[in-house]
XYZ file of C-alpha atoms in Angstrom:
743
model
C 18.476 23.077 36.859
C 22.129 23.912 37.292
C 23.058 20.489 36.014
C 21.119 21.063 32.835
C 22.757 24.424 32.160
C 26.208 22.929 32.660
C 25.237 20.175 30.239
C 24.334 22.733 27.580
C 27.647 24.520 28.056
C 29.639 21.302 27.825
C 27.925 20.124 24.652
C 29.262 23.064 22.674
C 32.757 21.674 23.145
C 31.875 18.244 21.699
C 32.981 17.180 18.233
C 30.534 16.292 15.499
C 31.155 12.601 16.125
C 30.484 12.982 19.849
C 27.276 14.941 19.259
C 26.078 12.270 16.860
C 26.755 9.514 19.379
C 25.110 11.554 22.143
C 21.983 12.080 20.055
C 21.681 8.405 19.042
C 22.478 6.745 22.370
C 21.542 9.394 24.927
C 25.011 9.506 26.447
C 28.604 10.007 25.453
C 30.757 7.054 24.535
C 32.549 5.567 27.588
C 35.848 6.573 26.018
C 34.908 10.232 26.538
C 33.549 9.873 30.076
C 35.081 11.949 32.848
C 36.515 9.501 35.359
C 35.479 10.304 38.942
C 36.730 8.860 42.185
C 33.407 7.580 43.400
C 32.091 4.379 41.758
C 29.196 4.483 39.340
C 25.814 3.417 40.646
C 24.780 -0.077 39.754
C 21.691 -0.159 37.538
C 19.294 -2.912 36.518
C 18.234 -3.179 32.893
C 15.448 -5.430 31.647
C 16.134 -7.003 28.284
C 13.833 -9.530 26.599
C 12.123 -10.469 29.845
C 15.425 -11.157 31.702
C 17.201 -8.987 34.249
C 20.841 -8.029 33.826
C 23.014 -6.137 36.270
C 25.963 -4.068 35.196
C 27.527 -0.651 35.085
C 26.369 1.980 32.649
C 29.819 2.045 31.147
C 29.467 -1.671 30.361
C 26.272 -1.151 28.369
C 27.551 -2.918 25.264
C 28.178 -6.143 27.164
C 24.479 -6.449 27.910
C 23.910 -7.091 24.182
C 25.569 -10.416 23.304
C 24.286 -10.368 19.726
C 25.423 -6.849 19.047
C 28.219 -6.753 16.442
C 31.539 -5.555 17.754
C 32.925 -2.511 15.989
C 36.256 -0.819 16.345
C 36.203 2.731 17.567
C 36.908 5.223 14.766
C 40.122 7.143 15.127
C 38.868 10.306 13.577
C 35.719 12.194 12.721
C 36.016 11.203 9.087
C 36.014 7.504 9.986
C 32.825 7.953 11.976
C 31.006 9.757 9.198
C 32.001 7.198 6.604
C 30.977 4.198 8.690
C 27.655 2.684 7.579
C 25.472 0.414 9.689
C 22.901 -1.988 8.365
C 19.276 -1.495 9.346
C 19.320 -4.571 11.552
C 22.443 -3.366 13.386
C 20.809 -0.005 14.054
C 17.748 -1.755 15.484
C 19.889 -3.896 17.759
C 21.903 -0.888 18.877
C 18.734 0.766 20.212
C 17.401 -2.314 21.988
C 18.476 -1.142 25.440
C 16.767 2.213 25.047
C 13.421 0.718 23.996
C 13.528 -2.393 26.157
C 11.169 -1.175 28.863
C 8.903 1.844 28.369
C 7.600 1.685 31.950
C 11.006 1.699 33.660
C 12.054 4.842 35.543
C 15.706 4.033 36.075
C 18.526 6.521 35.836
C 19.449 5.473 32.315
C 16.159 6.690 30.837
C 16.548 9.973 32.707
C 20.039 10.472 31.361
C 18.841 9.701 27.846
C 16.120 12.306 28.105
C 18.597 14.854 29.322
C 21.076 14.037 26.608
C 18.476 14.303 23.896
C 17.307 17.675 25.128
C 20.821 18.990 25.359
C 21.623 18.090 21.768
C 19.277 20.706 20.366
C 19.833 23.151 17.560
C 19.311 25.985 20.042
C 22.454 25.156 22.025
C 23.128 28.697 23.112
C 19.690 29.333 24.585
C 19.839 30.363 28.255
C 18.048 28.100 30.732
C 16.636 29.729 33.839
C 17.553 28.237 37.206
C 19.886 28.497 40.130
C 23.572 27.830 39.722
C 25.072 24.591 40.966
C 25.120 25.320 44.666
C 22.946 22.317 45.490
C 23.919 18.701 45.730
C 23.652 16.643 42.519
C 21.309 14.186 44.210
C 18.759 16.963 44.839
C 19.115 18.168 41.268
C 18.399 14.674 39.967
C 15.174 14.589 41.961
C 14.119 17.843 40.315
C 14.946 16.331 36.956
C 12.689 13.339 37.630
C 9.708 15.593 38.342
C 10.118 17.662 35.200
C 11.289 15.160 32.630
C 7.845 13.866 31.740
C 6.471 17.355 31.202
C 9.499 18.679 29.353
C 10.138 15.722 27.081
C 9.523 16.539 23.419
C 8.931 20.275 23.980
C 11.650 21.220 21.500
C 10.889 19.949 17.975
C 13.660 19.195 15.525
C 13.374 21.855 12.847
C 15.663 20.001 10.480
C 13.131 17.195 10.169
C 10.401 19.720 9.323
C 12.480 20.860 6.404
C 13.006 17.275 5.275
C 9.334 16.239 5.417
C 7.198 19.341 4.909
C 4.338 17.349 3.440
C 3.775 15.426 6.678
C 3.272 18.337 9.036
C -0.435 19.118 9.429
C -1.847 21.724 11.773
C -0.840 20.984 15.339
C 1.228 17.973 14.309
C 4.894 18.415 15.085
C 8.028 16.329 15.114
C 9.766 15.397 18.312
C 13.450 14.988 18.993
C 13.749 11.596 17.302
C 12.071 12.623 14.059
C 8.737 11.050 14.996
C 5.550 12.797 13.950
C 3.298 13.434 16.927
C 0.140 15.349 17.693
C 0.766 16.813 21.161
C -2.775 18.001 21.698
C -4.528 14.697 20.968
C -1.783 12.067 21.138
C -2.719 10.855 24.615
C -6.230 9.995 23.487
C -4.933 7.711 20.746
C -1.838 6.187 22.324
C -2.236 2.455 22.879
C 0.262 2.454 25.707
C -1.705 4.962 27.824
C -5.282 3.844 27.129
C -6.567 0.868 29.066
C -9.393 -1.167 27.524
C -12.933 -0.757 28.674
C -14.321 -3.471 30.910
C -16.495 -4.917 28.188
C -13.507 -5.164 25.840
C -11.066 -6.917 28.133
C -12.088 -10.400 27.086
C -12.532 -9.548 23.437
C -10.208 -10.095 20.535
C -8.728 -13.535 21.282
C -10.847 -16.629 20.902
C -9.360 -20.039 20.475
C -11.036 -20.549 17.112
C -10.414 -17.010 15.864
C -8.294 -17.159 12.713
C -6.810 -13.773 13.625
C -5.131 -15.328 16.666
C -4.048 -18.439 14.783
C -2.579 -16.419 11.937
C -0.607 -14.160 14.275
C 0.775 -16.963 16.437
C 1.807 -19.452 13.740
C 5.558 -20.009 13.807
C 7.274 -20.875 10.536
C 10.525 -22.757 10.266
C 13.419 -21.596 8.142
C 12.817 -24.557 5.853
C 9.216 -23.491 5.271
C 10.247 -19.907 4.609
C 12.736 -21.204 2.061
C 10.046 -23.230 0.307
C 7.782 -20.183 0.115
C 10.589 -18.076 -1.330
C 11.356 -20.735 -3.940
C 7.772 -20.615 -5.197
C 6.577 -24.025 -4.048
C 2.873 -24.275 -4.930
C 0.020 -26.760 -4.654
C -2.880 -25.779 -6.939
C -6.536 -26.730 -6.581
C -9.792 -25.397 -8.005
C -13.248 -24.940 -6.512
C -16.451 -23.174 -7.511
C -18.457 -20.918 -5.215
C -22.005 -19.667 -5.892
C -21.164 -15.938 -6.088
C -17.396 -15.683 -6.477
C -17.416 -18.274 -9.250
C -14.425 -20.454 -10.101
C -11.625 -20.012 -7.545
C -8.063 -21.158 -8.129
C -6.324 -21.883 -4.823
C -2.552 -21.902 -4.412
C -0.923 -23.271 -1.238
C 2.849 -23.046 -0.704
C 2.872 -25.317 2.381
C 1.178 -28.687 2.769
C 0.138 -28.205 6.398
C -2.230 -25.372 5.400
C -5.027 -26.908 3.376
C -6.624 -25.203 0.387
C -10.001 -23.548 0.741
C -13.001 -25.757 0.024
C -16.678 -24.941 -0.265
C -18.119 -21.813 1.427
C -18.877 -23.880 4.531
C -15.111 -24.253 5.075
C -14.756 -20.454 5.351
C -17.537 -19.198 7.651
C -17.875 -15.602 8.778
C -15.057 -14.712 11.195
C -15.793 -13.586 14.781
C -16.658 -9.878 14.780
C -15.183 -7.493 17.357
C -17.686 -6.260 19.919
C -17.342 -2.657 18.759
C -18.678 -3.670 15.349
C -21.410 -6.046 16.504
C -24.156 -3.430 16.328
C -23.449 -2.225 12.790
C -21.559 -4.888 10.880
C -24.692 -6.403 9.364
C -25.611 -2.955 8.012
C -22.738 -2.871 5.522
C -24.932 -1.554 2.733
C -26.281 1.419 4.680
C -23.963 4.049 3.074
C -25.495 3.442 -0.363
C -29.010 2.386 0.597
C -32.083 4.280 -0.662
C -32.998 7.355 1.344
C -35.930 6.591 3.578
C -35.979 2.971 2.407
C -35.094 -0.243 4.116
C -31.394 -0.973 4.503
C -30.239 -3.990 2.525
C -28.830 -6.763 4.666
C -25.454 -8.334 4.008
C -25.453 -9.830 0.528
C -24.376 -13.344 -0.374
C -21.344 -11.935 -2.196
C -20.274 -10.058 0.933
C -20.671 -13.172 3.070
C -18.432 -15.173 0.746
C -15.851 -12.390 0.608
C -15.808 -11.957 4.397
C -15.444 -15.697 4.915
C -12.562 -15.829 2.433
C -10.846 -12.762 3.922
C -11.223 -14.250 7.388
C -8.953 -17.156 6.406
C -6.118 -14.598 5.961
C -5.267 -15.882 2.496
C -4.432 -13.499 -0.328
C -7.531 -12.815 -2.432
C -7.736 -11.626 -6.053
C -11.352 -10.917 -7.040
C -11.915 -9.896 -10.656
C -14.781 -9.085 -13.027
C -16.598 -7.055 -10.437
C -18.955 -4.487 -11.883
C -18.021 -0.880 -10.946
C -21.715 -0.028 -10.735
C -23.191 -3.102 -9.039
C -20.524 -4.836 -6.971
C -17.932 -2.162 -6.203
C -19.853 -0.822 -3.218
C -20.453 -4.289 -1.812
C -16.768 -5.161 -2.114
C -15.661 -1.891 -0.491
C -17.989 -2.359 2.479
C -16.791 -5.947 2.951
C -13.077 -5.148 3.034
C -13.686 -2.104 5.260
C -15.340 -4.388 7.811
C -12.425 -6.814 7.569
C -9.946 -3.969 8.083
C -11.699 -2.591 11.167
C -12.147 -6.067 12.600
C -8.416 -6.736 12.210
C -7.295 -3.396 13.655
C -9.648 -3.480 16.639
C -8.647 -7.034 17.550
C -4.963 -6.140 17.304
C -5.354 -2.990 19.416
C -7.496 -4.741 22.017
C -4.859 -7.442 22.326
C -2.147 -4.854 22.964
C -4.251 -2.999 25.510
C -5.109 -6.147 27.437
C -1.469 -7.210 27.539
C -0.511 -3.744 28.789
C -2.885 -4.223 31.693
C -1.452 -7.680 32.416
C 2.088 -6.314 32.429
C 1.148 -3.773 35.084
C -0.357 -6.475 37.269
C 2.114 -9.313 36.810
C 5.410 -9.600 38.634
C 6.780 -12.387 36.463
C 9.565 -10.777 34.414
C 9.909 -13.915 32.288
C 6.412 -13.621 30.814
C 6.472 -12.464 27.185
C 3.731 -10.586 25.334
C 4.764 -10.326 21.694
C 1.839 -8.587 20.045
C 3.267 -5.718 17.988
C 5.214 -4.942 14.853
C 8.243 -2.729 14.459
C 5.975 0.231 13.646
C 2.322 0.890 14.372
C 0.669 1.080 10.880
C -1.028 -2.250 10.195
C -3.163 -1.639 7.114
C -2.392 0.026 3.774
C -5.298 0.787 1.434
C -4.365 1.912 -2.080
C -7.079 3.702 -4.068
C -6.701 5.511 -7.413
C -8.819 8.625 -6.749
C -9.584 10.951 -3.850
C -13.250 10.069 -3.801
C -12.235 6.449 -3.208
C -10.476 7.455 0.009
C -13.506 9.510 1.007
C -15.866 6.566 0.537
C -13.600 4.270 2.542
C -13.555 6.687 5.492
C -17.317 7.170 5.280
C -17.755 3.404 5.484
C -15.448 3.286 8.518
C -17.552 5.929 10.262
C -20.782 4.073 9.480
C -19.437 0.819 10.908
C -18.020 2.405 14.068
C -20.755 4.923 14.847
C -22.914 3.879 17.820
C -26.658 3.867 17.416
C -28.186 7.242 18.144
C -24.788 8.894 18.681
C -22.388 10.919 16.622
C -18.950 9.455 16.220
C -15.962 11.577 17.186
C -13.993 11.993 13.921
C -11.371 14.731 14.039
C -10.604 16.731 10.874
C -13.758 15.331 9.271
C -14.723 18.634 7.644
C -11.268 19.145 6.231
C -11.223 15.562 4.946
C -14.484 16.041 3.064
C -13.330 19.330 1.573
C -10.155 17.739 0.244
C -12.001 14.585 -0.903
C -9.820 12.175 0.929
C -6.297 13.320 0.186
C -3.622 10.801 1.219
C -3.954 10.325 4.943
C -3.463 8.150 7.972
C -6.231 6.979 10.277
C -5.981 6.163 13.987
C -8.781 4.081 15.488
C -9.390 3.846 19.218
C -12.571 2.616 20.863
C -15.380 4.648 19.250
C -13.349 7.538 17.930
C -11.314 8.149 14.811
C -8.570 10.619 14.003
C -8.026 11.590 10.369
C -4.721 13.003 9.125
C -2.859 11.357 11.975
C 0.942 11.063 11.627
C 2.197 7.966 9.838
C 3.820 6.436 12.912
C 0.701 7.017 15.036
C -1.701 5.577 12.456
C -3.382 2.202 12.333
C -4.546 2.572 8.722
C -2.937 4.432 5.825
C -5.146 5.368 2.861
C -3.230 6.660 -0.129
C -2.790 6.656 -3.871
C 0.406 5.104 -5.239
C 1.509 8.475 -6.588
C 0.940 10.266 -3.280
C 2.749 7.547 -1.379
C 5.676 7.516 -3.784
C 6.362 11.191 -3.072
C 7.068 10.143 0.514
C 8.949 6.935 -0.268
C 11.288 8.627 -2.735
C 14.059 6.796 -4.574
C 17.657 5.905 -3.859
C 19.682 9.058 -3.353
C 16.790 11.237 -2.133
C 17.376 12.914 1.208
C 13.699 13.412 2.037
C 12.534 9.812 1.853
C 10.930 7.553 4.432
C 9.471 4.058 4.156
C 9.886 2.686 7.685
C 6.159 3.127 8.354
C 5.466 0.339 5.814
C 7.675 -2.183 7.630
C 4.901 -3.881 9.639
C 1.955 -3.744 7.242
C -0.195 -6.799 7.979
C -3.000 -6.127 5.518
C -2.635 -4.629 2.023
C -5.675 -3.713 -0.068
C -5.392 -2.713 -3.726
C -8.816 -1.427 -4.752
C -9.693 -0.749 -8.405
C -6.401 -2.225 -9.555
C -7.511 -1.912 -13.179
C -7.614 1.878 -12.849
C -3.938 1.908 -11.860
C -3.243 0.521 -15.339
C -4.742 3.732 -16.721
C -2.433 5.798 -14.522
C 1.220 4.890 -13.946
C 1.681 1.235 -13.072
C 5.269 1.844 -11.983
C 4.061 3.855 -8.968
C 2.183 0.821 -7.658
C 5.157 -1.489 -8.196
C 7.400 1.013 -6.412
C 5.141 0.936 -3.341
C 5.017 -2.874 -3.333
C 8.822 -3.077 -3.376
C 9.012 -1.011 -0.163
C 6.555 -3.072 1.878
C 7.748 -5.070 4.896
C 11.364 -3.956 4.719
C 13.400 -3.760 7.911
C 13.185 -0.162 9.208
C 16.258 2.040 9.340
C 15.349 3.381 12.795
C 13.718 1.961 15.912
C 11.030 4.701 16.197
C 10.746 4.100 19.927
C 9.598 0.484 19.627
C 9.669 -1.828 22.633
C 11.533 -4.849 21.245
C 10.309 -7.072 24.055
C 6.800 -6.696 22.585
C 7.713 -7.192 18.913
C 6.653 -10.467 17.290
C 9.503 -12.753 16.334
C 8.460 -12.981 12.692
C 8.830 -9.209 12.474
C 12.314 -9.373 13.990
C 13.246 -12.227 11.622
C 12.263 -10.102 8.618
C 9.470 -12.544 7.739
C 6.626 -10.010 7.846
C 6.009 -10.383 4.105
C 5.034 -14.039 4.665
C 2.341 -13.005 7.178
C 0.898 -10.097 5.162
C -2.518 -10.608 3.625
C -3.072 -8.929 0.248
C -6.544 -8.237 -1.182
C -6.726 -7.171 -4.831
C -9.978 -6.105 -6.492
C -10.306 -5.425 -10.194
C -12.971 -5.135 -12.875
C -10.850 -7.038 -15.404
C -8.355 -9.887 -15.514
C -4.927 -8.723 -16.574
C -1.507 -10.409 -16.467
C 0.016 -7.284 -14.950
C -2.430 -7.423 -12.040
C -1.907 -11.157 -11.599
C 1.810 -10.429 -11.466
C 1.222 -8.575 -8.171
C 0.328 -11.808 -6.418
C 2.918 -13.991 -8.104
C 5.886 -11.635 -7.661
C 5.113 -9.452 -4.632
C 2.912 -11.606 -2.380
C 4.327 -14.518 -0.352
C 1.614 -15.287 2.186
C 2.295 -18.606 3.893
C -1.443 -19.351 3.883
C -1.618 -19.166 0.092
C -3.742 -17.320 -2.443
C -7.227 -17.521 -3.901
C -7.901 -16.024 -7.356
C -11.242 -15.844 -9.157
C -11.008 -17.161 -12.718
C -14.511 -16.539 -14.038
C -14.516 -15.898 -17.797
C -17.641 -14.434 -19.468
C -19.198 -16.820 -21.974
C -20.769 -14.005 -23.994
C -18.296 -11.492 -25.377
C -18.778 -7.757 -25.793
C -18.664 -8.144 -29.597
C -22.325 -9.175 -29.432
C -23.205 -5.603 -28.430
C -21.808 -4.028 -31.620
C -24.734 -2.483 -33.521
C -22.927 -1.601 -36.736
C -22.914 -4.040 -39.662
C -19.204 -4.678 -39.618
C -16.810 -7.504 -40.537
C -14.344 -8.129 -37.696
C -11.027 -9.626 -38.808
C -8.906 -10.994 -35.947
C -5.304 -11.609 -36.961
C -2.959 -13.571 -34.712
C 0.783 -12.925 -34.622
C 3.529 -14.928 -32.940
C 5.009 -13.529 -29.734
C 7.547 -14.959 -27.302
C 6.237 -13.227 -24.173
C 3.596 -10.868 -22.903
C 6.115 -8.003 -22.898
C 7.348 -8.689 -26.446
C 6.171 -5.470 -28.087
C 8.644 -5.706 -30.963
C 6.772 -8.629 -32.507
C 3.500 -6.683 -32.488
C 5.155 -3.596 -33.986
C 6.876 -5.511 -36.790
C 3.690 -7.405 -37.654
C 1.763 -4.145 -37.851
C 4.391 -2.377 -39.975
C 5.001 -5.308 -42.341
C 1.518 -6.849 -42.692
C -1.205 -4.389 -41.667
C -0.123 -0.824 -42.433
C 0.735 -1.407 -46.138
C -2.887 -2.450 -46.754
C -4.104 0.981 -45.626
C -1.495 3.238 -47.250
C -3.596 3.607 -50.382
C -5.753 6.745 -50.545
C -8.816 4.561 -51.017
C -8.373 3.333 -47.405
C -8.621 6.793 -45.894
C -10.385 7.633 -42.620
C -8.452 4.917 -40.789
C -8.695 4.923 -36.989
C -5.845 3.201 -35.070
C -6.674 2.291 -31.460
C -3.534 1.848 -29.283
C -3.913 0.510 -25.697
C -0.367 1.251 -24.474
C 1.040 4.775 -24.397
C 4.540 3.424 -25.106
C 3.236 1.789 -28.291
C 1.410 5.022 -29.067
C 4.663 7.010 -28.967
C 6.476 4.370 -31.014
C 3.845 4.418 -33.751
C 3.676 8.206 -33.770
C 7.423 8.452 -34.283
C 7.340 5.864 -37.061
C 4.517 7.606 -38.938
C 6.363 10.916 -38.694
C 9.514 9.311 -40.033
C 7.605 7.760 -42.956
C 5.885 11.103 -43.684
C 2.399 9.629 -43.324
C -0.578 11.980 -43.137
C -1.989 11.456 -39.650
C -3.297 13.158 -36.515
C -2.981 11.911 -32.950
C -4.977 12.140 -29.738
C -3.647 11.023 -26.348
C -4.367 11.715 -22.699
C -1.742 14.474 -22.819
C -3.331 16.329 -25.761
C -4.708 19.808 -25.160
C -8.348 20.496 -25.917
C -7.421 22.595 -28.955
C -5.214 19.787 -30.272
C -8.066 17.315 -29.867
C -10.476 19.593 -31.742
C -8.060 20.093 -34.653
C -7.294 16.376 -34.893
C -10.982 15.449 -34.953
C -11.709 18.082 -37.598
C -8.835 17.102 -39.899
C -9.718 13.438 -39.650
C -13.433 13.912 -40.278
C -12.850 16.100 -43.346
C -10.260 13.735 -44.758
C -7.299 16.128 -44.504
C -5.539 13.490 -42.399
C -5.632 9.884 -43.554
C -4.937 8.278 -40.166
C -5.665 9.138 -36.560
C -3.800 7.594 -33.616
C -5.998 7.201 -30.571
C -4.777 6.130 -27.090
C -6.851 3.990 -24.752
C -6.219 6.240 -21.760
C -7.785 9.176 -23.591
C -10.915 7.123 -24.132
C -10.867 6.053 -20.474
C -10.870 9.644 -19.194
C -12.751 11.556 -21.932
C -15.056 9.198 -23.927
C -15.133 11.391 -27.041
C -16.967 10.156 -30.125
C -14.725 10.330 -33.188
C -16.712 10.881 -36.392
C -15.726 9.944 -39.914
C -14.266 6.480 -39.214
C -14.388 4.080 -42.176
C -11.604 1.670 -41.279
C -10.807 0.554 -37.759
C -7.559 -1.018 -36.566
C -7.058 -2.317 -33.034
C -3.288 -2.319 -32.584
C -4.001 -4.258 -29.395
C -7.203 -5.527 -27.810
C -8.698 -3.049 -25.299
C -8.181 -3.747 -21.600
C -11.886 -3.157 -20.945
C -14.093 -5.326 -23.175
C -16.818 -2.684 -23.479
C -14.261 -0.293 -24.999
C -14.225 -2.542 -28.056
C -17.979 -2.143 -28.414
C -17.915 1.610 -27.863
C -15.209 2.217 -30.455
C -16.900 -0.001 -33.044
C -20.207 1.805 -32.556
C -18.459 5.110 -33.324
C -18.686 4.151 -36.994
C -22.439 4.554 -36.812
C -22.131 8.251 -35.882
C -20.424 9.078 -39.170
C -23.094 7.227 -41.151
C -25.957 9.181 -39.562
C -24.423 12.543 -40.428
C -23.032 11.620 -43.853
C -26.166 9.939 -45.085
C -24.245 7.790 -47.584
C -23.502 4.090 -47.499
C -19.944 3.246 -46.553
C -18.306 -0.151 -46.375
C -16.534 -0.440 -43.050
C -13.610 -2.638 -42.071
C -12.263 -3.680 -38.664
C -8.957 -5.430 -37.965
C -7.785 -6.529 -34.500
C -4.356 -7.921 -33.597
C -3.843 -10.472 -30.834
C -1.356 -13.046 -29.579
C -1.691 -16.096 -27.372
C -0.861 -13.898 -24.367
C -4.072 -11.887 -24.903
C -6.245 -14.760 -23.691
C -8.253 -12.825 -21.093
C -8.892 -9.839 -23.353
C -9.847 -12.035 -26.295
C -12.248 -14.104 -24.181
C -13.919 -10.977 -22.822
C -14.438 -9.604 -26.339
C -15.189 -12.702 -28.428
C -16.494 -15.004 -25.693
C -14.852 -17.915 -23.930
C -15.781 -20.600 -26.476
C -14.805 -18.565 -29.518
C -11.548 -17.458 -27.907
C -10.613 -21.075 -27.172
C -11.241 -22.045 -30.795
C -9.247 -19.079 -32.112
C -6.241 -19.818 -29.921
C -6.227 -23.537 -30.730
C -6.828 -23.136 -34.445
C -3.986 -23.377 -36.936
C -5.479 -20.528 -38.971
C -4.124 -17.090 -38.010
C -7.137 -15.148 -39.369
C -10.729 -15.319 -38.096
C -13.770 -13.383 -39.319
C -16.933 -12.376 -37.455
C -19.739 -10.193 -38.825
C -21.993 -8.089 -36.583
C -25.082 -6.025 -37.299
C -27.030 -8.746 -39.123
C -30.009 -10.657 -37.825
C -27.776 -13.653 -37.202
C -24.263 -12.872 -36.095
C -21.589 -15.104 -37.601
């Protein structure tokens, strides 16, 4: 103990540069070492499966790939010097090379870390240095394991207050750990059960094949350049599937027989066929796995990116959620079992040249993005149902708190038949979050309290209800996607000898599987797969277009005039605005065309129109998702009584509120609604005014579209009609609803 007290006294005399080096590397730089007469002890360091012998002072020479840097001459030079993320990872390779080693270097690192504490002046009890240093080192060995991590770094708590939950604390390296329960969920200290030792790796298991495929630099270059081979196939339930393959050696998906159900982990064997139990009738028979779920599971098991659209929120959403939850658990359990089995082999084998590369740079493997809290709650409930043994209660920590908070952004650790909710990011297998909640952690350039290293080794990304993100802030989702699979800025205690080579090569994005589920087909959602997904196995997108449009459900006798305008791109909003201002609005400026309702899908277009109408001194009211209840009531009243000639109405307000606006005589769709049934609901609002007024009114409806609105137009007018409208040379098309025979 005397040695430790002397170390605390000596550290107060170190400069800021020396303290920084001591904290990062666990020892002072050799330049600052006190030279002693006796020679340093020779130590053996394992690096990448090979054994190297050298002095501690020659540590840098054990890293041939480490970039050589000149020593800074002053403290200012040290502070201004910036290292790349990859250099920082390489610089920590020696420290994380062998977690099981008990050599003197690891002991010295522990001591150095504990010395560099914010409580430098705290007195340490123990006898003064009257004993030999060898005896003191033996005492250190006995107490290091118990004392390691006892002093949390308070500065990190201040930087990340949102991550500290209950008994979760941060250790000396800024990692978030749960001291009370960490041992029960640590892969490195939990050996697999006997029945699980031979699970997880089968020769025909696509999980193993996907993980062990080695890409060449030429193939990675072809993927990055966007090389694609497109094919098309039709499945019974998923419909028409468009398959994209970037590499020729990985064939496109064929009929359902080419994508059978993947092997299921033994932990899930008892319950996996009961996917529909969470939403089955009480007291009734549990529905078996549906045909849609079988096709989805077979497609997910190929580890291709999947984009499934046109799923009904009421009928198919639950089936889809249960299917991807099973795929997630199957992936995580196989990955964890593989690590545990290799840990056991490493303890038994004496061959230092044997490699077991089965991990990423950080532990989180799966990221599930959901728009609402209840979505996270339903995902966790499905996990519990799939993992819970028959006749037993599953051990799920913080379950009560999770239900009370309805699934606030969280991490999930899965181990054997237990689950820990609200686990720290770097101890989690699965992260469930909303894009907004995750962005508060990721931050932006220049923020001090930002962290995105835990997304570096995501192997499976799920974007559920992607259409709802369009009704929130789409930029939050794009911000999260840009921070996936980046090289981490810190090592986070990783054992580099166990890290897969494609993680070290910064190719993790090419091995990540992305699953996107949406109720509608939108170019912005498709853009996720084309711009942010580069899976070497390719992508599969459903392209089913409804033949019957939602216009057939309009009950009001109403002429629908569809006017096409020329646009250069999907994002060309200026063309739409100018067409509306020059061609459409002048027709409704006359007082005869009062009670005009303008439906605006985009909030940016809503603001632009509102500003223009104010500038032109037009009599109008406006309702958006940001309007107060009193503002909504006044706007509805003024419009219904005719005090305001126009009313601007945003699509997001209709998505969240579903108010019925009375008094509409003329209807203008500035853009086609994202959801086809919104078109029907808005058109049927005209009927409400007729019932109350009692008089006959001639209604009008005008909708603007361009050739980039193909999916929306097909969903509203029908596939055949939309094709004719887009190919026709006439820019105006008329349909009449409400008669016995619709035209």
